[in-house]
Coordinates of C-alpha atoms in Angstrom, one line a residue:
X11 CA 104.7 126.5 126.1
X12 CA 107.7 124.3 126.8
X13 CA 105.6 120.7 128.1
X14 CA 109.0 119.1 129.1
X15 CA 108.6 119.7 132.3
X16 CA 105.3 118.8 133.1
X17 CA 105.5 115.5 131.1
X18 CA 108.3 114.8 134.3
X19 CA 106.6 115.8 136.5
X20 CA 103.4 113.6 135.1
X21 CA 105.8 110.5 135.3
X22 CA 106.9 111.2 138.5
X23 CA 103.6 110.9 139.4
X24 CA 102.3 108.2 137.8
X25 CA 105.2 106.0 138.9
X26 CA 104.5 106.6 142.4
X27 CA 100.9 105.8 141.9
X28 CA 101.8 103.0 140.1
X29 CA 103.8 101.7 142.7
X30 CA 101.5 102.5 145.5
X31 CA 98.9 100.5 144.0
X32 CA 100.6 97.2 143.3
X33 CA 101.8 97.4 146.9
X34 CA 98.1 97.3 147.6
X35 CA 96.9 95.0 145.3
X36 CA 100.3 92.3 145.2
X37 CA 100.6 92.8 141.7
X38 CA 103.0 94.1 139.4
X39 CA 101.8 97.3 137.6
X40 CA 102.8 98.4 134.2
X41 CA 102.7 102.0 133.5
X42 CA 102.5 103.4 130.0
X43 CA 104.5 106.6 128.3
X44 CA 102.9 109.5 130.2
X45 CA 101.9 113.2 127.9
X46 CA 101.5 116.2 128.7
X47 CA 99.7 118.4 126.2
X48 CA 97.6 121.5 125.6
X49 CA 94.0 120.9 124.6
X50 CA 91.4 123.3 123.9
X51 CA 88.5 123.0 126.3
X52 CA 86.4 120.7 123.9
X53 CA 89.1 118.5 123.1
X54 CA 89.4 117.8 126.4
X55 CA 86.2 115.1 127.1
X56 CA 88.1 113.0 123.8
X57 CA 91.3 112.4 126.3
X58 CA 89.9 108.8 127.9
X59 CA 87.7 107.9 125.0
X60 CA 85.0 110.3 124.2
X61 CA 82.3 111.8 125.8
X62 CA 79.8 109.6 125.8
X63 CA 82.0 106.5 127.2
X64 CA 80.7 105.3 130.3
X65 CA 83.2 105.2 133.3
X66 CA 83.8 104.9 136.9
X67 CA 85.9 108.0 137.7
X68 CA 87.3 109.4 140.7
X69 CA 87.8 112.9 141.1
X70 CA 89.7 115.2 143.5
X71 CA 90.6 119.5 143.8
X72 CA 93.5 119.6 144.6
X73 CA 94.3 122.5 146.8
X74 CA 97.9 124.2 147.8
X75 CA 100.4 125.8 146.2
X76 CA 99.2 124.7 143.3
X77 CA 95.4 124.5 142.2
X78 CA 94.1 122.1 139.7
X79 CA 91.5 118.7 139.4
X80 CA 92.8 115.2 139.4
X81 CA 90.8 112.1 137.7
X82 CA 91.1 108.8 138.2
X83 CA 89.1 106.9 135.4
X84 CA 88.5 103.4 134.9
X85 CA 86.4 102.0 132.1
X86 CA 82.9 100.7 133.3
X87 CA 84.0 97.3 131.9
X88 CA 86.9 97.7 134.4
X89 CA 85.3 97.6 137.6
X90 CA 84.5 93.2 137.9
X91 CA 88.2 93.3 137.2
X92 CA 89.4 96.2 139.9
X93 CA 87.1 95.0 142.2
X94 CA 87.9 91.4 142.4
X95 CA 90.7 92.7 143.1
X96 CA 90.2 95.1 146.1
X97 CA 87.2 93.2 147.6
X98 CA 87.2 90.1 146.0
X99 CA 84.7 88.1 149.0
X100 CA 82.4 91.2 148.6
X101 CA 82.3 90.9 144.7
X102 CA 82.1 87.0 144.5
X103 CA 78.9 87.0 147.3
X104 CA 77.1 90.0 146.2
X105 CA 73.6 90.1 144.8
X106 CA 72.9 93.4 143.5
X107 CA 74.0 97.0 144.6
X108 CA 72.7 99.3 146.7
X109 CA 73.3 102.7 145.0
X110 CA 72.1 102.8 140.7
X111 CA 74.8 101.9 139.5
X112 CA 75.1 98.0 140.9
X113 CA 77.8 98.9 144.1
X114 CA 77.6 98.2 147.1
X115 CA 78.7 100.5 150.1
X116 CA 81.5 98.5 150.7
X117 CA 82.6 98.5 146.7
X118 CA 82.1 102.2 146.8
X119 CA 84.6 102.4 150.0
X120 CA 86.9 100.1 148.4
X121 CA 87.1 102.2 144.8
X122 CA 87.6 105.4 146.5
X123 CA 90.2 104.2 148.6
X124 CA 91.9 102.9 145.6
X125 CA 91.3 106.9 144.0
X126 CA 93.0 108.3 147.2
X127 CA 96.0 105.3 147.2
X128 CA 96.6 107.1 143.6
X129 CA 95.9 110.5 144.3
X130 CA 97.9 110.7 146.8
X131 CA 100.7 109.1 145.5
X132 CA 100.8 110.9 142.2
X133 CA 100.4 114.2 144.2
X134 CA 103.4 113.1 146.7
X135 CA 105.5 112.4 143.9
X136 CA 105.1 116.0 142.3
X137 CA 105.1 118.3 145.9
X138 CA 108.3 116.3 146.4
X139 CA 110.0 117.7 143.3
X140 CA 108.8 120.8 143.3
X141 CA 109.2 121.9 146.8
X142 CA 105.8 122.8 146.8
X143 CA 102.5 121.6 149.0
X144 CA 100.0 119.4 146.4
X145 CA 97.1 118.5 148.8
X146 CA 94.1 116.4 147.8
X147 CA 90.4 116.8 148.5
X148 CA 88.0 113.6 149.8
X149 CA 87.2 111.7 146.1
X150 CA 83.9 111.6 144.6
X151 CA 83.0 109.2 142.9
X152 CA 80.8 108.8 139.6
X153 CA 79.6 106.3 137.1
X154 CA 78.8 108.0 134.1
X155 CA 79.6 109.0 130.8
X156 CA 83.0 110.8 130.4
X157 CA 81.2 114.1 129.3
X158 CA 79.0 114.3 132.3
X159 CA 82.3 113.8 134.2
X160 CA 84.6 116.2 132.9
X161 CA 81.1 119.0 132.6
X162 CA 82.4 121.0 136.0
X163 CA 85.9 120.8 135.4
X164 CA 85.9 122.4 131.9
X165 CA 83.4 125.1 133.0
X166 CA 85.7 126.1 135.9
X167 CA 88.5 126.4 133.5
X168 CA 86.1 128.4 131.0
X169 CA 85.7 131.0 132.9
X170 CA 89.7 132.0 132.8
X171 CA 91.0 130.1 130.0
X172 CA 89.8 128.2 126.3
X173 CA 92.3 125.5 126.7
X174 CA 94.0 122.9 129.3
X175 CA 97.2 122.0 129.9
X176 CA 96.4 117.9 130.5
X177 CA 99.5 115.6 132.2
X178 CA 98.1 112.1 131.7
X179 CA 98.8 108.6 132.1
X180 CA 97.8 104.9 132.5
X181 CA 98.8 101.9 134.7
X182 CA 97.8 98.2 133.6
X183 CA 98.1 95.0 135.0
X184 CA 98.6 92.6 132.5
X185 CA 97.4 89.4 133.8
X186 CA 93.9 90.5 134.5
X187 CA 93.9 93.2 132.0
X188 CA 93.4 96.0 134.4
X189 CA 94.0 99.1 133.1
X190 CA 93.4 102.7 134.8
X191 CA 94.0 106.3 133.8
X192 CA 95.3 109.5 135.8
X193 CA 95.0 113.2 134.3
X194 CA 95.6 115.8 136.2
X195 CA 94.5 119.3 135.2
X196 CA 96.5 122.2 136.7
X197 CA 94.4 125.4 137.4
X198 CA 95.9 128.3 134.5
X199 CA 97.0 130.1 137.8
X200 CA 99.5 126.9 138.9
X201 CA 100.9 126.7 135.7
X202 CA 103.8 129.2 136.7
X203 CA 104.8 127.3 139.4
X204 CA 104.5 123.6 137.9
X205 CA 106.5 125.0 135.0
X206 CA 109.1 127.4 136.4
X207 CA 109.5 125.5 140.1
X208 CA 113.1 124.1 140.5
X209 CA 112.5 120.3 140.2
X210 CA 114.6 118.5 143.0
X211 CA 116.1 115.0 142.4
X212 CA 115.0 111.5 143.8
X213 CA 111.2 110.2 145.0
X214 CA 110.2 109.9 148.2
X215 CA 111.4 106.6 149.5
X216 CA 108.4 105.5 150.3
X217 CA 105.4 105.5 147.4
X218 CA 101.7 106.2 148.5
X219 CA 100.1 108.5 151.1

């Protein structure tokens, strides 16, 4: 399978998302060399760090023309930084969460805002080249290990396929040391059009939902 496609389309993506969220936070995002590759299924929980690496990860069906999941995954060591960040008065006053993992409500608003921001964004970036409709779902939002994570994805994919074509990518901002991965995981059945879709030229003009 020819990946040259989808790695340009996975930069597209990642480049709008990147520039969606500094827009949001007032800082300058970096964004590192995006891949595309094919995985089989149980190589798939090793793409942000293994399986048993705990995150906070945002995840989102995406729905359309073409089918697929979309993750958002930050590193549980991540989230003082991302949330000082989005809801820095909340962060600097709190005194414990209020959901088992140590958020608040308001931190959980505030992260899966942040997952939409980037969803949307990435998923603007690809319908635009493509000429075809990418729509997100609501995130949901986890703190877990990777493994538990990724479980319903790679059994949805089991059931018609033993590998996964993976676009990926990461955004940092190098001051605080932020750093953020996207990977999103076409259904087998969008695969045609991702790869054999006429990619137009040019972004939208403006990045984000």
């Amino acid at each position: 399978m020819d990946l040259t496609r989808f790695y340009t389309l996975s930069e597209a993506g990642a480049r709008n998302a990147a520039t969606a969220l500094s827009q949001i936070l007032g800082r300058p995002l970096r964004l590192a060399v995006p891949w595309a590759r094919v995985l089989p299924l149980e190589k798939v929980k090793e793409m942000a760090g293994g399986e048993s690496r705990v995150v906070c990860a945002l995840s989102l069906k995406v729905y359309g023309e073409a089918r697929g999941n979309l993750l958002v995954i930050f590193g549980r060591e991540q989230l003082p930084i991302l949330l000082d960040m989005v809801v820095p008065a909340a962060w600097a006053a709190r005194s414990g969460g209020s959901d088992g993992h140590g958020l608040t409500d308001m931190e959980r608003s505030a992260l899966m805002e942040v997952g939409n921001i980037l969803a949307c964004a990435y998923l603007n970036a690809m319908s635009h080249l493509l000429g075809v409709s990418l729509l997100p779902s609501i995130p949901g939002l986890a703190v877990d290990m990777l493994g538990a994570v990724t479980d319903h994805l790679l059994i949805e994919l089991a059931a018609v396929s033993d590998s996964a074509v993976v676009l990926a990518s990461q955004v940092r901002e190098p001051e605080s040391g932020l750093k953020g991965s996207i990977f999103f995981l076409p259904h087998p059945s969008a695969l045609a059009i991702l790869g054999g879709a006429h990619v137009r030229p040019g972004l939208p003009r403006r990045a984000g939902p």
